[in-house]
PDB file of C-alpha atoms in Angstrom:
ATOM      1  CA  UNK M   1       9.061  -1.651  -5.381  1.00 61.00           C
ATOM      2  CA  UNK M   2      10.290   1.656  -6.887  1.00 76.00           C
ATOM      3  CA  UNK M   3       8.251   3.150  -9.727  1.00 84.00           C
ATOM      4  CA  UNK M   4       9.154   5.678 -12.384  1.00 87.00           C
ATOM      5  CA  UNK M   5       7.003   8.502 -13.721  1.00 89.00           C
ATOM      6  CA  UNK M   6       6.143   6.495 -16.814  1.00 90.00           C
ATOM      7  CA  UNK M   7       4.356   3.978 -14.566  1.00 92.00           C
ATOM      8  CA  UNK M   8       1.831   6.627 -13.514  1.00 95.00           C
ATOM      9  CA  UNK M   9      -1.639   6.669 -15.080  1.00 97.00           C
ATOM     10  CA  UNK M  10      -4.249   9.422 -15.243  1.00 97.00           C
ATOM     11  CA  UNK M  11      -7.875   8.370 -15.718  1.00 98.00           C
ATOM     12  CA  UNK M  12     -11.275   9.987 -16.143  1.00 97.00           C
ATOM     13  CA  UNK M  13     -14.495   8.244 -15.224  1.00 97.00           C
ATOM     14  CA  UNK M  14     -17.027   7.992 -18.053  1.00 95.00           C
ATOM     15  CA  UNK M  15     -19.420   5.894 -15.969  1.00 93.00           C
ATOM     16  CA  UNK M  16     -21.051   6.490 -12.592  1.00 93.00           C
ATOM     17  CA  UNK M  17     -19.386   6.687  -9.207  1.00 93.00           C
ATOM     18  CA  UNK M  18     -20.829   3.308  -8.211  1.00 91.00           C
ATOM     19  CA  UNK M  19     -19.965   1.680 -11.561  1.00 90.00           C
ATOM     20  CA  UNK M  20     -16.953   3.591 -12.860  1.00 93.00           C
ATOM     21  CA  UNK M  21     -15.624   3.185 -16.382  1.00 94.00           C
ATOM     22  CA  UNK M  22     -12.049   4.380 -16.244  1.00 97.00           C
ATOM     23  CA  UNK M  23     -10.563   5.720 -19.468  1.00 97.00           C
ATOM     24  CA  UNK M  24      -6.821   6.303 -19.450  1.00 97.00           C
ATOM     25  CA  UNK M  25      -5.702   9.772 -20.507  1.00 97.00           C
ATOM     26  CA  UNK M  26      -2.546   9.007 -22.480  1.00 97.00           C
ATOM     27  CA  UNK M  27      -2.041  12.528 -23.826  1.00 97.00           C
ATOM     28  CA  UNK M  28      -0.136  13.544 -20.699  1.00 97.00           C
ATOM     29  CA  UNK M  29       3.447  14.635 -20.245  1.00 94.00           C
ATOM     30  CA  UNK M  30       5.017  15.254 -16.832  1.00 94.00           C
ATOM     31  CA  UNK M  31       2.448  15.264 -14.033  1.00 97.00           C
ATOM     32  CA  UNK M  32       2.974  16.786 -10.603  1.00 97.00           C
ATOM     33  CA  UNK M  33       0.745  16.058  -7.624  1.00 96.00           C
ATOM     34  CA  UNK M  34       0.896  18.785  -4.985  1.00 96.00           C
ATOM     35  CA  UNK M  35      -0.227  17.846  -1.472  1.00 96.00           C
ATOM     36  CA  UNK M  36      -0.106  20.358   1.354  1.00 96.00           C
ATOM     37  CA  UNK M  37      -1.794  20.614   4.728  1.00 96.00           C
ATOM     38  CA  UNK M  38      -3.225  23.845   6.027  1.00 95.00           C
ATOM     39  CA  UNK M  39      -1.977  24.797   9.471  1.00 96.00           C
ATOM     40  CA  UNK M  40      -3.502  25.957  12.718  1.00 97.00           C
ATOM     41  CA  UNK M  41      -1.403  27.647  15.391  1.00 96.00           C
ATOM     42  CA  UNK M  42      -1.978  25.926  18.752  1.00 96.00           C
ATOM     43  CA  UNK M  43       0.884  27.558  20.635  1.00 96.00           C
ATOM     44  CA  UNK M  44       0.232  28.186  24.337  1.00 96.00           C
ATOM     45  CA  UNK M  45       2.176  29.413  27.326  1.00 93.00           C
ATOM     46  CA  UNK M  46       2.965  25.784  28.024  1.00 93.00           C
ATOM     47  CA  UNK M  47       4.617  25.257  24.635  1.00 93.00           C
ATOM     48  CA  UNK M  48       8.092  25.862  26.032  1.00 93.00           C
ATOM     49  CA  UNK M  49       8.764  28.840  23.803  1.00 93.00           C
ATOM     50  CA  UNK M  50       8.199  26.827  20.637  1.00 95.00           C
ATOM     51  CA  UNK M  51       5.497  27.523  18.080  1.00 96.00           C
ATOM     52  CA  UNK M  52       3.217  24.494  17.799  1.00 95.00           C
ATOM     53  CA  UNK M  53       1.168  23.641  14.747  1.00 96.00           C
ATOM     54  CA  UNK M  54      -1.468  21.062  13.876  1.00 96.00           C
ATOM     55  CA  UNK M  55      -2.495  20.189  10.309  1.00 96.00           C
ATOM     56  CA  UNK M  56      -5.984  21.219   9.196  1.00 96.00           C
ATOM     57  CA  UNK M  57      -7.312  20.813   5.651  1.00 95.00           C
ATOM     58  CA  UNK M  58      -5.534  18.938   2.885  1.00 94.00           C
ATOM     59  CA  UNK M  59      -4.919  21.074  -0.179  1.00 95.00           C
ATOM     60  CA  UNK M  60      -4.269  19.110  -3.370  1.00 96.00           C
ATOM     61  CA  UNK M  61      -3.711  20.044  -6.986  1.00 97.00           C
ATOM     62  CA  UNK M  62      -2.396  18.221 -10.040  1.00 98.00           C
ATOM     63  CA  UNK M  63      -0.528  19.879 -12.870  1.00 98.00           C
ATOM     64  CA  UNK M  64       0.276  18.330 -16.219  1.00 98.00           C
ATOM     65  CA  UNK M  65       0.807  19.204 -19.874  1.00 97.00           C
ATOM     66  CA  UNK M  66      -1.119  17.860 -22.863  1.00 98.00           C
ATOM     67  CA  UNK M  67      -0.415  18.121 -26.575  1.00 97.00           C
ATOM     68  CA  UNK M  68      -3.078  20.316 -28.187  1.00 97.00           C
ATOM     69  CA  UNK M  69      -5.143  17.687 -30.014  1.00 97.00           C
ATOM     70  CA  UNK M  70      -8.812  18.419 -30.628  1.00 96.00           C
ATOM     71  CA  UNK M  71      -9.321  14.910 -32.027  1.00 97.00           C
ATOM     72  CA  UNK M  72      -8.514  13.429 -28.606  1.00 97.00           C
ATOM     73  CA  UNK M  73     -11.752  12.768 -26.633  1.00 97.00           C
ATOM     74  CA  UNK M  74      -9.944  13.150 -23.305  1.00 97.00           C
ATOM     75  CA  UNK M  75      -8.491  16.497 -24.364  1.00 98.00           C
ATOM     76  CA  UNK M  76     -11.950  17.667 -25.412  1.00 98.00           C
ATOM     77  CA  UNK M  77     -13.504  16.460 -22.150  1.00 98.00           C
ATOM     78  CA  UNK M  78     -10.983  18.437 -20.094  1.00 98.00           C
ATOM     79  CA  UNK M  79     -11.350  21.542 -22.260  1.00 98.00           C
ATOM     80  CA  UNK M  80     -15.131  21.353 -22.014  1.00 98.00           C
ATOM     81  CA  UNK M  81     -14.964  20.933 -18.223  1.00 98.00           C
ATOM     82  CA  UNK M  82     -12.779  24.037 -17.983  1.00 98.00           C
ATOM     83  CA  UNK M  83     -14.942  26.380 -20.030  1.00 98.00           C
ATOM     84  CA  UNK M  84     -18.237  24.998 -18.707  1.00 98.00           C
ATOM     85  CA  UNK M  85     -16.968  25.084 -15.112  1.00 97.00           C
ATOM     86  CA  UNK M  86     -18.186  21.529 -14.617  1.00 97.00           C
ATOM     87  CA  UNK M  87     -16.473  18.818 -12.540  1.00 97.00           C
ATOM     88  CA  UNK M  88     -14.863  15.785 -14.068  1.00 97.00           C
ATOM     89  CA  UNK M  89     -14.118  12.698 -11.975  1.00 97.00           C
ATOM     90  CA  UNK M  90     -10.513  11.590 -12.249  1.00 97.00           C
ATOM     91  CA  UNK M  91      -8.073   9.163 -10.652  1.00 98.00           C
ATOM     92  CA  UNK M  92      -4.353   9.890 -10.446  1.00 98.00           C
ATOM     93  CA  UNK M  93      -2.785   6.451 -10.043  1.00 96.00           C
ATOM     94  CA  UNK M  94       0.782   5.213  -9.607  1.00 95.00           C
ATOM     95  CA  UNK M  95       0.066   2.255 -11.906  1.00 94.00           C
ATOM     96  CA  UNK M  96      -2.615   0.581 -13.988  1.00 94.00           C
ATOM     97  CA  UNK M  97      -6.012   0.937 -12.335  1.00 93.00           C
ATOM     98  CA  UNK M  98      -6.667  -2.793 -12.808  1.00 89.00           C
ATOM     99  CA  UNK M  99      -3.416  -3.908 -11.171  1.00 87.00           C
ATOM    100  CA  UNK M 100      -3.683  -4.988  -7.522  1.00 82.00           C
ATOM    101  CA  UNK M 101      -1.800  -2.577  -5.293  1.00 84.00           C
ATOM    102  CA  UNK M 102      -2.003   0.443  -7.616  1.00 91.00           C
ATOM    103  CA  UNK M 103      -3.101   3.505  -5.699  1.00 94.00           C
ATOM    104  CA  UNK M 104      -3.773   7.200  -5.849  1.00 96.00           C
ATOM    105  CA  UNK M 105      -6.407   9.887  -5.248  1.00 97.00           C
ATOM    106  CA  UNK M 106      -9.888   9.671  -6.759  1.00 97.00           C
ATOM    107  CA  UNK M 107     -12.021  12.809  -6.810  1.00 97.00           C
ATOM    108  CA  UNK M 108     -14.365  15.028  -8.732  1.00 97.00           C
ATOM    109  CA  UNK M 109     -11.983  17.625 -10.139  1.00 98.00           C
ATOM    110  CA  UNK M 110     -12.399  21.225 -11.175  1.00 98.00           C
ATOM    111  CA  UNK M 111     -10.207  22.256 -14.107  1.00 98.00           C
ATOM    112  CA  UNK M 112      -8.786  25.555 -12.882  1.00 98.00           C
ATOM    113  CA  UNK M 113      -6.127  26.152 -15.541  1.00 98.00           C
ATOM    114  CA  UNK M 114      -6.073  25.472 -19.271  1.00 98.00           C
ATOM    115  CA  UNK M 115      -3.251  27.552 -20.764  1.00 98.00           C
ATOM    116  CA  UNK M 116      -2.110  27.033 -24.337  1.00 97.00           C
ATOM    117  CA  UNK M 117       1.559  27.334 -25.250  1.00 96.00           C
ATOM    118  CA  UNK M 118       2.680  27.891 -28.844  1.00 96.00           C
ATOM    119  CA  UNK M 119       6.462  27.385 -29.062  1.00 95.00           C
ATOM    120  CA  UNK M 120       7.836  28.204 -32.498  1.00 95.00           C
ATOM    121  CA  UNK M 121       9.515  24.847 -33.131  1.00 95.00           C
ATOM    122  CA  UNK M 122       7.494  22.521 -30.887  1.00 94.00           C
ATOM    123  CA  UNK M 123       3.978  21.137 -30.798  1.00 95.00           C
ATOM    124  CA  UNK M 124       1.295  23.281 -29.240  1.00 97.00           C
ATOM    125  CA  UNK M 125       0.651  22.262 -25.647  1.00 97.00           C
ATOM    126  CA  UNK M 126      -1.768  23.148 -22.900  1.00 98.00           C
ATOM    127  CA  UNK M 127      -0.863  23.377 -19.219  1.00 98.00           C
ATOM    128  CA  UNK M 128      -3.664  21.947 -17.090  1.00 98.00           C
ATOM    129  CA  UNK M 129      -4.341  22.218 -13.367  1.00 98.00           C
ATOM    130  CA  UNK M 130      -7.060  20.200 -11.680  1.00 98.00           C
ATOM    131  CA  UNK M 131      -8.200  20.372  -8.061  1.00 97.00           C
ATOM    132  CA  UNK M 132     -10.740  18.431  -5.970  1.00 97.00           C
ATOM    133  CA  UNK M 133     -14.137  20.111  -5.978  1.00 97.00           C
ATOM    134  CA  UNK M 134     -17.511  19.794  -4.278  1.00 94.00           C
ATOM    135  CA  UNK M 135     -19.193  16.456  -4.928  1.00 94.00           C
ATOM    136  CA  UNK M 136     -21.607  13.970  -3.411  1.00 94.00           C
ATOM    137  CA  UNK M 137     -18.576  11.686  -3.147  1.00 93.00           C
ATOM    138  CA  UNK M 138     -15.644  13.406  -1.416  1.00 91.00           C
ATOM    139  CA  UNK M 139     -12.006  12.899  -2.263  1.00 93.00           C
ATOM    140  CA  UNK M 140     -10.681   9.449  -1.403  1.00 94.00           C
ATOM    141  CA  UNK M 141      -7.410   7.585  -1.632  1.00 95.00           C
ATOM    142  CA  UNK M 142      -8.022   4.515  -3.759  1.00 93.00           C
ATOM    143  CA  UNK M 143      -5.996   1.314  -3.670  1.00 89.00           C
ATOM    144  CA  UNK M 144      -6.798  -1.525  -6.046  1.00 87.00           C
ATOM    145  CA  UNK M 145      -7.508  -4.632  -3.943  1.00 79.00           C
ATOM    146  CA  UNK M 146      -6.732  -8.238  -4.704  1.00 72.00           C
ATOM    147  CA  UNK M 147      -2.975  -8.458  -4.435  1.00 69.00           C
ATOM    148  CA  UNK M 148      -1.223 -11.570  -3.238  1.00 76.00           C
ATOM    149  CA  UNK M 149      -1.475 -12.102   0.520  1.00 84.00           C
ATOM    150  CA  UNK M 150       1.043 -13.949   2.664  1.00 91.00           C
ATOM    151  CA  UNK M 151      -0.041 -16.805   4.917  1.00 93.00           C
ATOM    152  CA  UNK M 152       0.126 -16.026   8.628  1.00 95.00           C
ATOM    153  CA  UNK M 153      -0.031 -17.910  11.897  1.00 95.00           C
ATOM    154  CA  UNK M 154       1.000 -17.809  15.520  1.00 96.00           C
ATOM    155  CA  UNK M 155       2.518 -19.863  18.299  1.00 96.00           C
ATOM    156  CA  UNK M 156       1.827 -19.421  22.012  1.00 96.00           C
ATOM    157  CA  UNK M 157       3.277 -21.122  25.051  1.00 95.00           C
ATOM    158  CA  UNK M 158       0.803 -21.385  27.904  1.00 94.00           C
ATOM    159  CA  UNK M 159       3.529 -22.822  30.126  1.00 95.00           C
ATOM    160  CA  UNK M 160       6.909 -24.454  29.863  1.00 95.00           C
ATOM    161  CA  UNK M 161       6.953 -27.190  27.216  1.00 96.00           C
ATOM    162  CA  UNK M 162       8.309 -30.595  28.137  1.00 95.00           C
ATOM    163  CA  UNK M 163      11.564 -32.018  26.839  1.00 95.00           C
ATOM    164  CA  UNK M 164      10.848 -33.595  23.463  1.00 96.00           C
ATOM    165  CA  UNK M 165       7.752 -31.516  22.638  1.00 96.00           C
ATOM    166  CA  UNK M 166       7.818 -30.251  19.046  1.00 96.00           C
ATOM    167  CA  UNK M 167       6.524 -27.653  16.611  1.00 97.00           C
ATOM    168  CA  UNK M 168       6.670 -28.443  12.886  1.00 97.00           C
ATOM    169  CA  UNK M 169       6.545 -25.486  10.519  1.00 97.00           C
ATOM    170  CA  UNK M 170       6.634 -25.330   6.715  1.00 95.00           C
ATOM    171  CA  UNK M 171       6.661 -22.613   4.064  1.00 95.00           C
ATOM    172  CA  UNK M 172       4.996 -24.575   1.254  1.00 94.00           C
ATOM    173  CA  UNK M 173       8.137 -24.788  -0.855  1.00 94.00           C
ATOM    174  CA  UNK M 174      10.913 -26.317   1.243  1.00 94.00           C
ATOM    175  CA  UNK M 175      10.674 -29.367   3.492  1.00 94.00           C
ATOM    176  CA  UNK M 176       9.055 -28.540   6.829  1.00 96.00           C
ATOM    177  CA  UNK M 177      11.304 -27.995   9.852  1.00 96.00           C
ATOM    178  CA  UNK M 178      10.657 -29.597  13.228  1.00 97.00           C
ATOM    179  CA  UNK M 179      11.703 -27.606  16.280  1.00 97.00           C
ATOM    180  CA  UNK M 180      12.214 -29.726  19.388  1.00 97.00           C
ATOM    181  CA  UNK M 181      12.176 -28.275  22.892  1.00 97.00           C
ATOM    182  CA  UNK M 182      15.223 -29.519  24.738  1.00 96.00           C
ATOM    183  CA  UNK M 183      16.393 -29.581  28.338  1.00 94.00           C
ATOM    184  CA  UNK M 184      19.102 -32.279  28.174  1.00 93.00           C
ATOM    185  CA  UNK M 185      21.093 -31.434  25.025  1.00 91.00           C
ATOM    186  CA  UNK M 186      19.629 -34.391  23.145  1.00 92.00           C
ATOM    187  CA  UNK M 187      17.167 -34.062  20.263  1.00 93.00           C
ATOM    188  CA  UNK M 188      15.897 -36.355  17.540  1.00 95.00           C
ATOM    189  CA  UNK M 189      18.269 -36.373  14.558  1.00 95.00           C
ATOM    190  CA  UNK M 190      17.111 -33.868  11.965  1.00 95.00           C
ATOM    191  CA  UNK M 191      15.184 -31.750  14.469  1.00 96.00           C
ATOM    192  CA  UNK M 192      16.265 -28.230  15.460  1.00 96.00           C
ATOM    193  CA  UNK M 193      16.986 -27.781  19.160  1.00 96.00           C
ATOM    194  CA  UNK M 194      15.137 -25.099  21.144  1.00 97.00           C
ATOM    195  CA  UNK M 195      16.463 -24.689  24.655  1.00 96.00           C
ATOM    196  CA  UNK M 196      13.782 -24.695  27.352  1.00 96.00           C
ATOM    197  CA  UNK M 197      14.400 -21.566  29.392  1.00 95.00           C
ATOM    198  CA  UNK M 198      13.465 -20.537  32.916  1.00 95.00           C
ATOM    199  CA  UNK M 199      10.148 -19.134  31.700  1.00 95.00           C
ATOM    200  CA  UNK M 200       7.738 -19.518  28.823  1.00 95.00           C
ATOM    201  CA  UNK M 201       8.816 -16.093  27.544  1.00 95.00           C
ATOM    202  CA  UNK M 202      12.485 -17.078  27.531  1.00 96.00           C
ATOM    203  CA  UNK M 203      11.646 -20.318  25.755  1.00 96.00           C
ATOM    204  CA  UNK M 204       9.619 -18.419  23.156  1.00 97.00           C
ATOM    205  CA  UNK M 205      12.585 -16.129  22.525  1.00 96.00           C
ATOM    206  CA  UNK M 206      14.714 -19.200  21.815  1.00 96.00           C
ATOM    207  CA  UNK M 207      12.053 -20.582  19.467  1.00 97.00           C
ATOM    208  CA  UNK M 208      11.827 -17.291  17.551  1.00 97.00           C
ATOM    209  CA  UNK M 209      15.596 -17.275  17.058  1.00 97.00           C
ATOM    210  CA  UNK M 210      15.520 -20.888  15.879  1.00 97.00           C
ATOM    211  CA  UNK M 211      12.755 -20.202  13.341  1.00 97.00           C
ATOM    212  CA  UNK M 212      14.388 -17.079  11.967  1.00 96.00           C
ATOM    213  CA  UNK M 213      17.767 -18.764  11.518  1.00 96.00           C
ATOM    214  CA  UNK M 214      16.488 -22.053  10.097  1.00 95.00           C
ATOM    215  CA  UNK M 215      17.610 -22.607   6.493  1.00 91.00           C
ATOM    216  CA  UNK M 216      15.805 -23.079   4.227  1.00 93.00           C
ATOM    217  CA  UNK M 217      12.564 -21.887   5.840  1.00 95.00           C
ATOM    218  CA  UNK M 218      10.880 -18.811   4.373  1.00 95.00           C
ATOM    219  CA  UNK M 219       8.840 -17.917   7.444  1.00 97.00           C
ATOM    220  CA  UNK M 220       9.519 -14.995   9.764  1.00 96.00           C
ATOM    221  CA  UNK M 221       8.651 -15.104  13.461  1.00 96.00           C
ATOM    222  CA  UNK M 222       7.977 -11.802  15.230  1.00 95.00           C
ATOM    223  CA  UNK M 223       7.746 -11.498  19.023  1.00 94.00           C
ATOM    224  CA  UNK M 224       4.717  -9.957  20.657  1.00 90.00           C
ATOM    225  CA  UNK M 225       4.997  -6.373  21.896  1.00 86.00           C
ATOM    226  CA  UNK M 226       6.042  -6.356  24.669  1.00 87.00           C
ATOM    227  CA  UNK M 227       7.834  -9.700  24.234  1.00 86.00           C
ATOM    228  CA  UNK M 228       6.016 -12.527  25.969  1.00 92.00           C
ATOM    229  CA  UNK M 229       5.310 -16.202  25.320  1.00 94.00           C
ATOM    230  CA  UNK M 230       3.725 -15.508  21.918  1.00 95.00           C
ATOM    231  CA  UNK M 231       4.928 -14.902  18.390  1.00 96.00           C
ATOM    232  CA  UNK M 232       3.364 -14.042  15.051  1.00 96.00           C
ATOM    233  CA  UNK M 233       4.384 -15.889  11.890  1.00 96.00           C
ATOM    234  CA  UNK M 234       4.307 -14.712   8.284  1.00 96.00           C
ATOM    235  CA  UNK M 235       5.384 -16.473   5.130  1.00 96.00           C
ATOM    236  CA  UNK M 236       8.082 -14.492   3.343  1.00 93.00           C
ATOM    237  CA  UNK M 237       6.419 -15.107  -0.036  1.00 90.00           C
ATOM    238  CA  UNK M 238       2.764 -14.136  -0.578  1.00 89.00           C
ATOM    239  CA  UNK M 239       0.512 -16.807  -2.018  1.00 87.00           C
ATOM    240  CA  UNK M 240      -1.662 -19.796  -1.216  1.00 89.00           C
ATOM    241  CA  UNK M 241       1.335 -22.142  -1.193  1.00 91.00           C
ATOM    242  CA  UNK M 242       2.158 -20.887   2.292  1.00 93.00           C
ATOM    243  CA  UNK M 243      -1.056 -22.306   3.791  1.00 95.00           C
ATOM    244  CA  UNK M 244       0.737 -25.157   5.517  1.00 94.00           C
ATOM    245  CA  UNK M 245      -0.774 -26.255   8.867  1.00 95.00           C
ATOM    246  CA  UNK M 246       1.495 -26.009  11.897  1.00 97.00           C
ATOM    247  CA  UNK M 247       1.845 -29.308  13.716  1.00 96.00           C
ATOM    248  CA  UNK M 248       2.752 -29.628  17.389  1.00 96.00           C
ATOM    249  CA  UNK M 249       3.120 -32.090  20.220  1.00 95.00           C
ATOM    250  CA  UNK M 250       2.816 -31.088  23.864  1.00 92.00           C
ATOM    251  CA  UNK M 251       0.144 -29.729  26.181  1.00 91.00           C
ATOM    252  CA  UNK M 252       1.509 -26.204  26.701  1.00 94.00           C
ATOM    253  CA  UNK M 253       1.796 -25.244  23.022  1.00 96.00           C
ATOM    254  CA  UNK M 254      -0.982 -23.533  21.032  1.00 95.00           C
ATOM    255  CA  UNK M 255      -0.639 -23.013  17.286  1.00 96.00           C
ATOM    256  CA  UNK M 256      -2.789 -21.227  14.706  1.00 94.00           C
ATOM    257  CA  UNK M 257      -2.334 -21.326  10.901  1.00 89.00           C
ATOM    258  CA  UNK M 258      -0.539 -21.067   8.632  1.00 94.00           C
ATOM    259  CA  UNK M 259      -3.521 -19.793   6.680  1.00 93.00           C
ATOM    260  CA  UNK M 260      -4.920 -16.834   4.769  1.00 90.00           C
ATOM    261  CA  UNK M 261      -2.380 -16.883   1.947  1.00 89.00           C
ATOM    262  CA  UNK M 262      -3.805 -16.087  -1.472  1.00 81.00           C
ATOM    263  CA  UNK M 263      -2.885 -14.843  -4.914  1.00 71.00           C
TER     264      UNK M 263
END
């Protein structure tokens, strides 16, 4: 889902690394995160006349402006860190740090720039640059866990199914669909026909097509790679409602799930 700059959040940690207490720094205007890889030249005589490069060390810096406000504890913490040359642990997130799925870098930062601007008709501001610095806990990319998870499952054919064998699949919202393997163009009314092919793989391909075109059924079937007699299933909507067991009849059909949905 697209996000705008206003969604971003800058935090400083007032607790410990193991038990962080994240305080949002709201006195921030535009923020720019700069990420760049160092480069090593690995060109050889076998490079076909083309210079070849591999990335080395990640270089990161974050630049933002703050209104000059000495009553703001976050402003004072950053100013103190600059003049004292002390690190300050910060997280530069793309959303609220308590919202599942929000992510961004977490690191002990050195404040390397703290430049005051005094425009005649505007508020005083300070331009700040922070960069990862030496710490017992190196830079990391943090993602808030706990988001909704879609239910998943699978279907495998260990051989050709028999005419009339079935797989019944539901999404937790709409009525379940029953897919009937067919070799004589006759299926139980209400069931969805799946032509039995010359091989288990061909039959699985027909089943995948039937699942993905069944309406309404919010489950997507994905063939194995390379395509064989197996497919993976995933509910199109995350959540526990998708934990609907797959039912089957027939000796050459193995099903797992649907399970694992949460949130």
